[in-house]
Amino acid sequence: MPTLSTANLDLLRADVARPAYDRDAAGIGVVHFGPGAFFRAHQAFFFDEALAKGGNWAICAAALRSTDVRDALRPQDNLYILAELERETRYRVIGSIKETLAGPGDRAALLDRLANPDTVIVTMTVTEKGYCLKGDGTLDFDHPDIAHDVAEPLNPVSLIGHLVEGLRRRFKAGTAPFTVISCDNLVDNGHKLGRAVAALAERQDAALAAWIRAEVAFPRTMVDSITPATDDALRTRVASETGLSDNWPIQRERFTQWVIEDKFCNVRPDFASIGVTLTNDVSAYDRAKLRLLNGPHSTLAYLGSLAGYETVADTMGDADLAGFVRRLMLDDIRPTLNQDAGIDYPAYIDAILARFANPGIRHLLSQIAWDGSAKLPFRLFGTIAERLAAGAAVDNLALPVAAWMHFIRSKVADGTKLTDPLSDALLTIGRACTGDAHRDVCGFFALEQVFPAALTGNAAFRTALERAYGLLDGGVKAALRGI
Ligand code: CS2
């Protein structure tokens, strides 16, 4: 089976879409940090659309550590196949990535790219933990990568450190700054990133920090498209259904959404013409998406795993679990959202539940269950705190948090890998669990970087959580009946 490459594009099945522009002529105007599946399913897709309308929107995709993506894509001229999975699948070759860099060996080339005046936009998908922020959203100077970058600013290892060094070189050279677009599931992502970058810059040069605060745009965004990890089943399917093998194809649902705060400090594509929403207020969008999609996703991941399911669609096939999640969205989460934002929440909720049930997608619960300690604060704790402040019951909202705790214990019990930045601490807590709800919950509450004092100090929340934790001892079904 021939492999995907520029030379082999003609061997593709006729209904596979190809890049609709002259790739060789397209200049690199974008640098992206974190070339994972979501980036290639989302931002790289949108820049591929932008390139078809003209302009230098090609991408240099950089990984700070792993060389896997670079080594998979370079042999195929950085091309890859995107599969849009619904009842009927569509395939498309994405050509927007023109350069891939990875690891310390490519750091000099990456910093040169950031300093290059042709680079006008920098995007990133490095997951919640990649920002090195504390629970209060400020930069964690005790984080080993940030401590390194304070000591060696010209030789950064963190995302924040690379942004500071790239901007420092532009500042010194009198080059206009690039716009920095965070594309991760963080509340107020761009603004938090902007403050973190300025805080690190302040440690080396007050004038640089002042310039960053005054001149560099860090728009807030909402990003959305369900993107399961690539597996061998997808590779086999792509090869047989497109005619070319691809080292690392990407799969996602057809739905994709990008909302960007209309704040730029350099040129940008005509985003509106390619389906991106530009707005002065992203808050209602990202709050609704994080709370109504990502919160329930984590809920399904932990309750579904404990109930023995493997995928989101499988779990949605369970009427008790699907019904619980729908009630959670309508009755417990919706009241915390901006009711004047012009968003039809019942319709948005039905659309999300239909996307969860999409039979064309095998989205593993185990993938969504990763990084619970970094995800739950953004996805559930804000909602819980506001319901508590409103004097509302939080029994339903406490159940997914209790399920996460039982999920940690299940990892201890079956010895399988726990993917989480705090895995050591969590497994230690899990090993110390006895099943006594009060005692076990106390153990987890010791994680101050995860559980804010507003929750651990709230008696109503503690009572609801301990009750949910105890109910889950009888299994998920019993807990759903008893909650
Ligand atoms: C998921 C997200 O893995 C996860 O945690 O909840 O990746 C989710 O699929 C996306 O945010 C959807 O836009």
PDB file of N, CA and C and ligand atoms in Angstrom, residues 185 223-225 289 293-294 297 363 368 375 379, ligand 1:
ATOM      1  N   ASN A 185      -9.124  23.776  26.764  1.00  0.00           N
ATOM      2  CA  ASN A 185     -10.362  23.850  27.551  1.00  0.00           C
ATOM      3  C   ASN A 185     -10.123  24.444  28.929  1.00  0.00           C
ATOM      4  N   VAL A 223     -13.225  26.246  21.942  1.00  0.00           N
ATOM      5  CA  VAL A 223     -12.938  25.294  20.873  1.00  0.00           C
ATOM      6  C   VAL A 223     -13.787  24.041  21.108  1.00  0.00           C
ATOM      7  N   ASP A 224     -14.294  23.456  20.052  1.00  0.00           N
ATOM      8  CA  ASP A 224     -15.150  22.294  20.236  1.00  0.00           C
ATOM      9  C   ASP A 224     -15.151  21.376  19.017  1.00  0.00           C
ATOM     10  N   SER A 225     -14.790  20.151  19.211  1.00  0.00           N
ATOM     11  CA  SER A 225     -14.962  19.076  18.245  1.00  0.00           C
ATOM     12  C   SER A 225     -14.530  17.781  18.925  1.00  0.00           C
ATOM     13  N   LYS A 289     -19.880  25.689  27.049  1.00  0.00           N
ATOM     14  CA  LYS A 289     -19.264  24.480  26.488  1.00  0.00           C
ATOM     15  C   LYS A 289     -18.528  23.673  27.553  1.00  0.00           C
ATOM     16  N   LEU A 293     -20.713  20.490  28.058  1.00  0.00           N
ATOM     17  CA  LEU A 293     -20.130  19.390  27.299  1.00  0.00           C
ATOM     18  C   LEU A 293     -19.028  18.697  28.102  1.00  0.00           C
ATOM     19  N   ASN A 294     -18.011  19.457  28.513  1.00  0.00           N
ATOM     20  CA  ASN A 294     -16.881  18.801  29.178  1.00  0.00           C
ATOM     21  C   ASN A 294     -17.220  18.272  30.568  1.00  0.00           C
ATOM     22  N   HIS A 297     -19.075  15.111  29.996  1.00  0.00           N
ATOM     23  CA  HIS A 297     -18.126  14.142  29.431  1.00  0.00           C
ATOM     24  C   HIS A 297     -17.355  13.441  30.550  1.00  0.00           C
ATOM     25  N   HIS A 363     -15.432   6.831  21.077  1.00  0.00           N
ATOM     26  CA  HIS A 363     -14.668   7.738  21.952  1.00  0.00           C
ATOM     27  C   HIS A 363     -14.496   7.043  23.299  1.00  0.00           C
ATOM     28  N   ILE A 368     -11.065  10.258  28.041  1.00  0.00           N
ATOM     29  CA  ILE A 368     -11.658  11.425  28.700  1.00  0.00           C
ATOM     30  C   ILE A 368     -11.305  11.423  30.188  1.00  0.00           C
ATOM     31  N   LYS A 375      -8.712  18.589  35.116  1.00  0.00           N
ATOM     32  CA  LYS A 375      -9.947  18.875  34.371  1.00  0.00           C
ATOM     33  C   LYS A 375     -11.130  19.217  35.287  1.00  0.00           C
ATOM     34  N   ARG A 379     -14.268  21.960  35.014  1.00  0.00           N
ATOM     35  CA  ARG A 379     -15.475  21.398  34.424  1.00  0.00           C
ATOM     36  C   ARG A 379     -16.652  21.288  35.398  1.00  0.00           C
TER      37      ARG A 379
HETATM   38  C1  CS2 B   1     -12.986  15.554  26.292  1.00  0.00           C
HETATM   39  C2  CS2 B   1     -12.640  16.703  25.351  1.00  0.00           C
HETATM   40  O1  CS2 B   1     -11.005  14.253  26.494  1.00  0.00           O
HETATM   41  C3  CS2 B   1     -11.772  15.067  27.056  1.00  0.00           C
HETATM   42  O2  CS2 B   1     -11.563  15.473  28.174  1.00  0.00           O
HETATM   43  O3  CS2 B   1     -13.977  16.003  27.178  1.00  0.00           O
HETATM   44  O4  CS2 B   1     -11.515  16.404  24.596  1.00  0.00           O
HETATM   45  C4  CS2 B   1     -13.814  16.972  24.414  1.00  0.00           C
HETATM   46  O5  CS2 B   1     -14.023  15.868  23.564  1.00  0.00           O
HETATM   47  C5  CS2 B   1     -13.599  18.219  23.585  1.00  0.00           C
HETATM   48  O6  CS2 B   1     -13.383  19.307  24.459  1.00  0.00           O
HETATM   49  C6  CS2 B   1     -14.780  18.477  22.674  1.00  0.00           C
HETATM   50  O7  CS2 B   1     -14.652  19.707  22.072  1.00  0.00           O
END
